[in-house]
Amino acid sequence: MKTIVLAGRRLFMKWDNIAYFEERAKEANAAIVPVRSEDENDFRSAVKDASAIIVIAKTISREAIESLSRCELILTLSVGHDCVDVNAATKRGIPVSNVPAYCTDDVANHSMSLLMAVARKLTLLNHETKHTRWDYNVAKPIYTFRGKCLGLIGLGKIGRAIVPKAKGLGMQVAAYDPYVHDDIFQLLDVKREYELNEMLKNSDYISIHAPLTPETYHLLDKKALGLLRKHVVIVNTSRGNIIDEQALYESLKSGRVAGAGIDVMSSEPPDESFSLLYLDNALVTPHIAWYSEESLERVRIQGMDETVNVLNGKRPRYIVNPEVFGFSNTD
Ligand code: NAD
């Protein structure tokens, strides 16, 4: 019988009860092997002969991939697949899939919620009104959204879902995404910025929706943050390491950046020393932008559809390394 390994602390945080996965695995004549231990050796010995591996935010290293004997699929039950060494999987001819669009609208809504809550200083006002005083002066200055520019880093599924929401508030939208064709910008009526620095200089709000890659690692570093308009608000629901968190902390502390809405961190959960936790102008949420009851349901259905199909000999639908079948993502 084939085995499907489920692993990663976050997967079991979402589903302590794995009956759904066990039931669906039967469609591929497979059994689920849950690996709840965080020990890498336990994980390695469980995946060695597995036919499929399903994880959330669990690192699957080159070494682990090289030890696999009969793996037909590595699946991340998430949009981001930066936890998997995709190059190593491609070299071994192992398809890697994600679940690309189960939560697009929820992430767009969470991003806009962070943006509006930070710009309207809701957490400060809530705290002051309940515990201290009835005085709006404490929140000054607050600026209007209408006529202001939202700069998007990444105009993929989530970036595109944000556009009508921002326009509904009367904002102009610009985006930096070197991999999207002009016609998409035209269709959405979004100003194309060919240079990230130009967009940073011209935006009142910045929202990040690019994947974490070697190219986007610390894309917003000290130098880039130094280009921003004073009073800018930054939202990051993408991946923590796209911003240099220490540089962001210094910009927020000095007031150079007015506020930040942060759903993702370089290390999750953050330890007590994570400096953004201690700033009033940083609103922090626990990597929850994806969540709604509907998304939670959708991700496991789509993930298990993909796994069952692949183990039954079909092509993966959500493949991120089509090179293993002789295609590239631009074919
Ligand atoms: P997507 O693949 O549809 O879009 C990503 C876009 O980023 C693409 O258009 C791509 O061209 C662009 N991009 C790639 N490199 C870039 C670069 N160097 N500069 C600017 N743009 C670049 O993905 P999506 O569905 O929009 O998701 C975006 C990211 O959001 C995911 O990669 C994931 O990390 C994150 N995410 C977070 C949560 C959460 O709960 N916080 C949930 C889902 C997704």
mmCIF file of C-alpha atoms in Angstrom, residues 49-331:
data_model
loop_
_atom_site.group_PDB
_atom_site.id
_atom_site.type_symbol
_atom_site.label_atom_id
_atom_site.label_comp_id
_atom_site.label_asym_id
_atom_site.label_seq_id
_atom_site.Cartn_x
_atom_site.Cartn_y
_atom_site.Cartn_z
ATOM 1 C CA ASP A 49 9.519 5.289 1.179
ATOM 2 C CA ALA A 50 6.476 7.589 0.988
ATOM 3 C CA SER A 51 4.587 8.076 -2.275
ATOM 4 C CA ALA A 52 3.516 11.617 -1.394
ATOM 5 C CA ILE A 53 4.429 14.239 1.201
ATOM 6 C CA ILE A 54 1.995 16.939 2.318
ATOM 7 C CA VAL A 55 3.257 19.824 4.457
ATOM 8 C CA ILE A 56 2.552 23.356 5.566
ATOM 9 C CA ALA A 57 5.561 25.615 6.141
ATOM 10 C CA LYS A 58 7.792 22.639 6.944
ATOM 11 C CA THR A 59 11.246 22.846 5.448
ATOM 12 C CA ILE A 60 11.949 20.058 2.973
ATOM 13 C CA SER A 61 15.663 20.299 2.360
ATOM 14 C CA ARG A 62 17.808 19.035 -0.486
ATOM 15 C CA GLU A 63 19.147 16.294 1.793
ATOM 16 C CA ALA A 64 15.634 15.107 2.656
ATOM 17 C CA ILE A 65 14.656 15.132 -1.022
ATOM 18 C CA GLU A 66 17.768 13.204 -2.037
ATOM 19 C CA SER A 67 16.830 10.452 0.435
ATOM 20 C CA LEU A 68 13.379 9.849 -1.108
ATOM 21 C CA SER A 69 13.020 6.491 -2.826
ATOM 22 C CA ARG A 70 9.601 6.558 -4.514
ATOM 23 C CA CYS A 71 8.028 9.958 -3.981
ATOM 24 C CA GLU A 72 5.533 10.952 -6.691
ATOM 25 C CA LEU A 73 4.480 14.314 -5.235
ATOM 26 C CA ILE A 74 5.501 16.927 -2.691
ATOM 27 C CA LEU A 75 2.508 19.171 -1.929
ATOM 28 C CA THR A 76 2.374 22.316 0.161
ATOM 29 C CA LEU A 77 -1.107 22.981 1.526
ATOM 30 C CA SER A 78 -0.440 26.690 0.997
ATOM 31 C CA VAL A 79 0.173 29.194 -1.792
ATOM 32 C CA GLY A 80 3.818 29.828 -0.873
ATOM 33 C CA HIS A 81 6.154 26.915 -1.563
ATOM 34 C CA ASP A 82 9.370 28.526 -0.358
ATOM 35 C CA CYS A 83 9.701 25.838 2.344
ATOM 36 C CA VAL A 84 10.543 23.211 -0.314
ATOM 37 C CA ASP A 85 13.868 23.027 -2.150
ATOM 38 C CA VAL A 86 12.117 22.965 -5.520
ATOM 39 C CA ASN A 87 15.396 22.805 -7.480
ATOM 40 C CA ALA A 88 16.394 19.634 -5.640
ATOM 41 C CA ALA A 89 12.966 18.093 -6.319
ATOM 42 C CA THR A 90 13.211 19.021 -10.003
ATOM 43 C CA LYS A 91 16.625 17.376 -10.230
ATOM 44 C CA ARG A 92 15.118 14.214 -8.805
ATOM 45 C CA GLY A 93 12.146 14.465 -11.201
ATOM 46 C CA ILE A 94 9.675 14.877 -8.326
ATOM 47 C CA PRO A 95 6.705 17.190 -8.999
ATOM 48 C CA VAL A 96 6.053 19.881 -6.405
ATOM 49 C CA SER A 97 2.534 21.317 -6.164
ATOM 50 C CA ASN A 98 0.928 24.033 -4.087
ATOM 51 C CA VAL A 99 -2.705 25.075 -3.640
ATOM 52 C CA PRO A 100 -2.557 28.331 -5.561
ATOM 53 C CA ALA A 101 -5.887 30.104 -5.151
ATOM 54 C CA TYR A 102 -7.803 28.773 -2.172
ATOM 55 C CA CYS A 103 -7.616 32.027 -0.191
ATOM 56 C CA THR A 104 -6.989 34.845 -2.675
ATOM 57 C CA ASP A 105 -9.913 37.018 -1.618
ATOM 58 C CA ASP A 106 -9.325 36.442 2.098
ATOM 59 C CA VAL A 107 -5.687 37.546 1.828
ATOM 60 C CA ALA A 108 -6.725 40.595 -0.195
ATOM 61 C CA ASN A 109 -9.340 41.442 2.465
ATOM 62 C CA HIS A 110 -6.880 40.935 5.323
ATOM 63 C CA SER A 111 -4.321 43.143 3.565
ATOM 64 C CA MET A 112 -6.874 45.917 3.117
ATOM 65 C CA SER A 113 -8.037 45.469 6.730
ATOM 66 C CA LEU A 114 -4.457 45.904 7.950
ATOM 67 C CA LEU A 115 -3.932 48.903 5.699
ATOM 68 C CA MET A 116 -7.112 50.631 6.869
ATOM 69 C CA ALA A 117 -6.694 49.725 10.542
ATOM 70 C CA VAL A 118 -3.116 51.038 10.596
ATOM 71 C CA ALA A 119 -3.906 54.189 8.603
ATOM 72 C CA ARG A 120 -7.010 54.919 10.732
ATOM 73 C CA LYS A 121 -5.013 54.003 13.915
ATOM 74 C CA LEU A 122 -7.775 51.719 15.140
ATOM 75 C CA THR A 123 -5.754 49.773 17.714
ATOM 76 C CA LEU A 124 -4.500 52.972 19.340
ATOM 77 C CA LEU A 125 -7.989 54.511 19.387
ATOM 78 C CA ASN A 126 -9.543 51.329 20.731
ATOM 79 C CA HIS A 127 -7.023 51.167 23.544
ATOM 80 C CA GLU A 128 -7.230 54.870 24.420
ATOM 81 C CA THR A 129 -11.034 54.986 24.338
ATOM 82 C CA LYS A 130 -11.421 51.927 26.565
ATOM 83 C CA HIS A 131 -8.590 52.538 28.995
ATOM 84 C CA THR A 132 -7.562 56.181 28.998
ATOM 85 C CA ARG A 133 -9.566 58.958 27.404
ATOM 86 C CA TRP A 134 -12.161 60.041 24.890
ATOM 87 C CA ASP A 135 -9.957 62.191 22.684
ATOM 88 C CA TYR A 136 -9.356 61.942 18.977
ATOM 89 C CA ASN A 137 -6.307 64.207 19.133
ATOM 90 C CA VAL A 138 -4.224 61.259 20.230
ATOM 91 C CA ALA A 139 -4.519 59.753 16.723
ATOM 92 C CA LYS A 140 -3.399 62.804 14.751
ATOM 93 C CA PRO A 141 -2.410 62.871 11.944
ATOM 94 C CA ILE A 142 -4.772 60.649 9.947
ATOM 95 C CA TYR A 143 -4.938 61.140 6.179
ATOM 96 C CA THR A 144 -7.733 60.366 3.758
ATOM 97 C CA PHE A 145 -7.476 57.467 1.258
ATOM 98 C CA ARG A 146 -9.134 59.190 -1.699
ATOM 99 C CA GLY A 147 -6.643 60.327 -4.310
ATOM 100 C CA LYS A 148 -3.692 58.597 -2.608
ATOM 101 C CA CYS A 149 -1.479 56.021 -4.315
ATOM 102 C CA LEU A 150 -1.290 52.363 -3.311
ATOM 103 C CA GLY A 151 1.853 50.665 -4.648
ATOM 104 C CA LEU A 152 1.629 46.891 -5.022
ATOM 105 C CA ILE A 153 4.735 44.740 -5.108
ATOM 106 C CA GLY A 154 3.502 41.744 -7.113
ATOM 107 C CA LEU A 155 0.444 41.837 -9.364
ATOM 108 C CA GLY A 156 -0.498 38.165 -9.266
ATOM 109 C CA LYS A 157 -3.739 36.711 -7.954
ATOM 110 C CA ILE A 158 -3.787 38.519 -4.607
ATOM 111 C CA GLY A 159 -2.429 41.802 -5.986
ATOM 112 C CA ARG A 160 -5.140 41.782 -8.656
ATOM 113 C CA ALA A 161 -7.858 41.044 -6.083
ATOM 114 C CA ILE A 162 -6.769 44.121 -4.131
ATOM 115 C CA VAL A 163 -7.098 46.511 -7.068
ATOM 116 C CA PRO A 164 -10.928 46.937 -7.064
ATOM 117 C CA LYS A 165 -10.988 47.157 -3.264
ATOM 118 C CA ALA A 166 -8.449 49.994 -3.253
ATOM 119 C CA LYS A 167 -10.202 51.740 -6.135
ATOM 120 C CA GLY A 168 -13.448 51.488 -4.195
ATOM 121 C CA LEU A 169 -11.796 53.710 -1.585
ATOM 122 C CA GLY A 170 -10.852 56.220 -4.279
ATOM 123 C CA MET A 171 -7.169 55.265 -4.364
ATOM 124 C CA GLN A 172 -4.972 55.166 -7.440
ATOM 125 C CA VAL A 173 -3.115 51.903 -7.861
ATOM 126 C CA ALA A 174 0.395 51.332 -9.207
ATOM 127 C CA ALA A 175 2.276 48.045 -9.290
ATOM 128 C CA TYR A 176 5.779 46.702 -9.724
ATOM 129 C CA ASP A 177 5.837 43.194 -11.177
ATOM 130 C CA PRO A 178 8.463 42.434 -13.808
ATOM 131 C CA TYR A 179 6.794 39.146 -14.793
ATOM 132 C CA VAL A 180 3.305 40.327 -15.715
ATOM 133 C CA HIS A 181 2.364 41.432 -19.229
ATOM 134 C CA ASP A 182 1.324 45.008 -20.028
ATOM 135 C CA ASP A 183 -2.201 43.918 -20.986
ATOM 136 C CA ILE A 184 -2.968 42.913 -17.390
ATOM 137 C CA PHE A 185 -1.966 46.386 -16.177
ATOM 138 C CA GLN A 186 -4.135 47.932 -18.890
ATOM 139 C CA LEU A 187 -7.092 45.680 -18.150
ATOM 140 C CA LEU A 188 -6.971 46.552 -14.448
ATOM 141 C CA ASP A 189 -6.163 50.206 -15.097
ATOM 142 C CA VAL A 190 -3.092 49.938 -12.875
ATOM 143 C CA LYS A 191 -0.088 52.180 -13.472
ATOM 144 C CA ARG A 192 2.918 50.093 -14.399
ATOM 145 C CA GLU A 193 6.141 50.911 -12.567
ATOM 146 C CA TYR A 194 9.154 49.390 -14.266
ATOM 147 C CA GLU A 195 11.470 50.407 -11.430
ATOM 148 C CA LEU A 196 10.658 49.431 -7.854
ATOM 149 C CA ASN A 197 12.418 52.539 -6.537
ATOM 150 C CA GLU A 198 10.168 54.822 -8.575
ATOM 151 C CA MET A 199 7.079 53.181 -7.113
ATOM 152 C CA LEU A 200 8.474 53.426 -3.585
ATOM 153 C CA LYS A 201 9.035 57.173 -4.055
ATOM 154 C CA ASN A 202 5.513 57.747 -5.414
ATOM 155 C CA SER A 203 3.362 55.647 -3.056
ATOM 156 C CA ASP A 204 1.437 56.576 0.082
ATOM 157 C CA TYR A 205 0.757 52.923 0.886
ATOM 158 C CA ILE A 206 2.745 49.824 -0.047
ATOM 159 C CA SER A 207 1.354 46.299 -0.010
ATOM 160 C CA ILE A 208 3.531 43.244 -0.704
ATOM 161 C CA HIS A 209 2.202 40.304 -2.759
ATOM 162 C CA ALA A 210 5.290 38.727 -4.333
ATOM 163 C CA PRO A 211 6.610 35.274 -3.412
ATOM 164 C CA LEU A 212 9.755 34.865 -1.333
ATOM 165 C CA THR A 213 12.573 34.054 -3.748
ATOM 166 C CA PRO A 214 16.302 34.856 -3.799
ATOM 167 C CA GLU A 215 15.304 37.957 -5.812
ATOM 168 C CA THR A 216 12.707 39.223 -3.295
ATOM 169 C CA TYR A 217 14.686 38.422 -0.125
ATOM 170 C CA HIS A 218 15.052 41.776 1.711
ATOM 171 C CA LEU A 219 13.656 43.595 -1.330
ATOM 172 C CA LEU A 220 12.625 46.311 1.127
ATOM 173 C CA ASP A 221 15.964 46.882 2.857
ATOM 174 C CA LYS A 222 17.251 49.986 4.627
ATOM 175 C CA LYS A 223 18.063 51.713 1.348
ATOM 176 C CA ALA A 224 14.649 50.990 -0.202
ATOM 177 C CA LEU A 225 12.810 52.057 2.966
ATOM 178 C CA GLY A 226 14.793 55.298 2.871
ATOM 179 C CA LEU A 227 13.151 56.173 -0.464
ATOM 180 C CA LEU A 228 9.609 56.055 0.920
ATOM 181 C CA ARG A 229 7.421 59.079 1.452
ATOM 182 C CA LYS A 230 7.104 60.170 5.048
ATOM 183 C CA HIS A 231 3.829 58.870 6.561
ATOM 184 C CA VAL A 232 3.752 55.835 4.267
ATOM 185 C CA VAL A 233 1.959 52.722 5.566
ATOM 186 C CA ILE A 234 3.406 49.307 4.642
ATOM 187 C CA VAL A 235 1.454 46.052 4.610
ATOM 188 C CA ASN A 236 3.079 42.646 4.325
ATOM 189 C CA THR A 237 0.920 39.528 4.057
ATOM 190 C CA SER A 238 3.368 37.750 1.760
ATOM 191 C CA ARG A 239 6.528 36.499 3.486
ATOM 192 C CA GLY A 240 8.478 38.060 6.368
ATOM 193 C CA ASN A 241 11.883 37.886 4.732
ATOM 194 C CA ILE A 242 10.836 40.181 1.868
ATOM 195 C CA ILE A 243 11.362 43.059 4.333
ATOM 196 C CA ASP A 244 14.512 43.613 6.355
ATOM 197 C CA GLU A 245 12.679 43.597 9.696
ATOM 198 C CA GLN A 246 15.423 45.416 11.581
ATOM 199 C CA ALA A 247 15.401 48.234 9.006
ATOM 200 C CA LEU A 248 11.587 48.368 9.191
ATOM 201 C CA TYR A 249 11.760 48.545 12.984
ATOM 202 C CA GLU A 250 14.135 51.519 12.794
ATOM 203 C CA SER A 251 11.937 53.296 10.208
ATOM 204 C CA LEU A 252 8.818 52.788 12.337
ATOM 205 C CA LYS A 253 10.573 53.807 15.533
ATOM 206 C CA SER A 254 11.831 57.039 14.002
ATOM 207 C CA GLY A 255 8.404 57.757 12.479
ATOM 208 C CA ARG A 256 9.905 57.745 8.978
ATOM 209 C CA VAL A 257 7.345 55.059 8.174
ATOM 210 C CA ALA A 258 4.002 55.912 9.795
ATOM 211 C CA GLY A 259 2.778 52.385 10.340
ATOM 212 C CA ALA A 260 2.967 48.765 9.280
ATOM 213 C CA GLY A 261 0.492 45.908 9.103
ATOM 214 C CA ILE A 262 2.415 42.666 9.343
ATOM 215 C CA ASP A 263 0.914 39.184 8.983
ATOM 216 C CA VAL A 264 4.151 37.344 8.203
ATOM 217 C CA MET A 265 7.529 37.259 9.908
ATOM 218 C CA SER A 266 10.977 35.888 9.127
ATOM 219 C CA SER A 267 10.559 33.415 11.966
ATOM 220 C CA GLU A 268 7.087 32.139 12.881
ATOM 221 C CA PRO A 269 5.993 32.188 15.590
ATOM 222 C CA PRO A 270 8.351 35.057 16.457
ATOM 223 C CA ASP A 271 10.343 34.846 19.666
ATOM 224 C CA GLU A 272 10.023 37.462 22.393
ATOM 225 C CA SER A 273 12.829 39.519 20.923
ATOM 226 C CA PHE A 274 10.888 40.212 17.712
ATOM 227 C CA SER A 275 11.108 43.977 17.831
ATOM 228 C CA LEU A 276 7.939 44.806 15.861
ATOM 229 C CA LEU A 277 5.838 43.323 18.688
ATOM 230 C CA TYR A 278 6.757 46.296 20.865
ATOM 231 C CA LEU A 279 5.842 49.170 18.565
ATOM 232 C CA ASP A 280 2.429 50.846 18.775
ATOM 233 C CA ASN A 281 2.525 51.716 15.081
ATOM 234 C CA ALA A 282 3.008 48.073 14.019
ATOM 235 C CA LEU A 283 -0.144 45.957 13.860
ATOM 236 C CA VAL A 284 0.831 42.293 13.897
ATOM 237 C CA THR A 285 -1.312 39.232 13.124
ATOM 238 C CA PRO A 286 -0.274 35.541 13.291
ATOM 239 C CA HIS A 287 -0.028 34.546 9.582
ATOM 240 C CA ILE A 288 -3.793 34.394 9.382
ATOM 241 C CA ALA A 289 -4.531 36.346 6.189
ATOM 242 C CA TRP A 290 -5.448 33.099 4.412
ATOM 243 C CA TYR A 291 -8.056 32.119 6.979
ATOM 244 C CA SER A 292 -11.801 31.908 6.630
ATOM 245 C CA GLU A 293 -13.860 28.817 7.326
ATOM 246 C CA GLU A 294 -14.383 28.494 3.574
ATOM 247 C CA SER A 295 -10.639 28.680 2.789
ATOM 248 C CA LEU A 296 -9.830 26.156 5.501
ATOM 249 C CA GLU A 297 -12.239 23.730 3.874
ATOM 250 C CA ARG A 298 -11.163 24.516 0.307
ATOM 251 C CA VAL A 299 -7.434 23.995 0.872
ATOM 252 C CA ARG A 300 -7.708 20.430 2.103
ATOM 253 C CA ILE A 301 -10.192 19.486 -0.631
ATOM 254 C CA GLN A 302 -7.999 20.919 -3.398
ATOM 255 C CA GLY A 303 -4.851 19.474 -1.815
ATOM 256 C CA MET A 304 -6.291 15.984 -1.555
ATOM 257 C CA ASP A 305 -7.786 16.185 -5.083
ATOM 258 C CA GLU A 306 -4.270 16.882 -6.345
ATOM 259 C CA THR A 307 -2.667 14.103 -4.291
ATOM 260 C CA VAL A 308 -5.244 11.447 -5.235
ATOM 261 C CA ASN A 309 -5.005 12.371 -8.912
ATOM 262 C CA VAL A 310 -1.222 12.165 -8.991
ATOM 263 C CA LEU A 311 -1.108 8.855 -7.112
ATOM 264 C CA ASN A 312 -3.647 7.525 -9.620
ATOM 265 C CA GLY A 313 -1.294 8.377 -12.471
ATOM 266 C CA LYS A 314 -2.642 11.774 -13.577
ATOM 267 C CA ARG A 315 -0.631 14.934 -14.243
ATOM 268 C CA PRO A 316 -0.526 17.372 -11.309
ATOM 269 C CA ARG A 317 -2.780 20.363 -11.830
ATOM 270 C CA TYR A 318 -0.984 22.906 -9.634
ATOM 271 C CA ILE A 319 2.597 22.010 -10.438
ATOM 272 C CA VAL A 320 5.252 24.607 -9.625
ATOM 273 C CA ASN A 321 8.120 22.781 -11.399
ATOM 274 C CA PRO A 322 6.606 21.732 -14.766
ATOM 275 C CA GLU A 323 10.200 21.183 -15.938
ATOM 276 C CA VAL A 324 9.901 17.639 -14.562
ATOM 277 C CA PHE A 325 7.496 17.000 -17.472
ATOM 278 C CA GLY A 326 9.600 18.931 -19.975
ATOM 279 C CA PHE A 327 7.645 22.211 -19.755
ATOM 280 C CA SER A 328 8.447 25.560 -18.213
ATOM 281 C CA ASN A 329 6.023 28.006 -16.590
ATOM 282 C CA THR A 330 6.241 30.290 -19.607
ATOM 283 C CA ASP A 331 5.423 27.577 -22.196
#
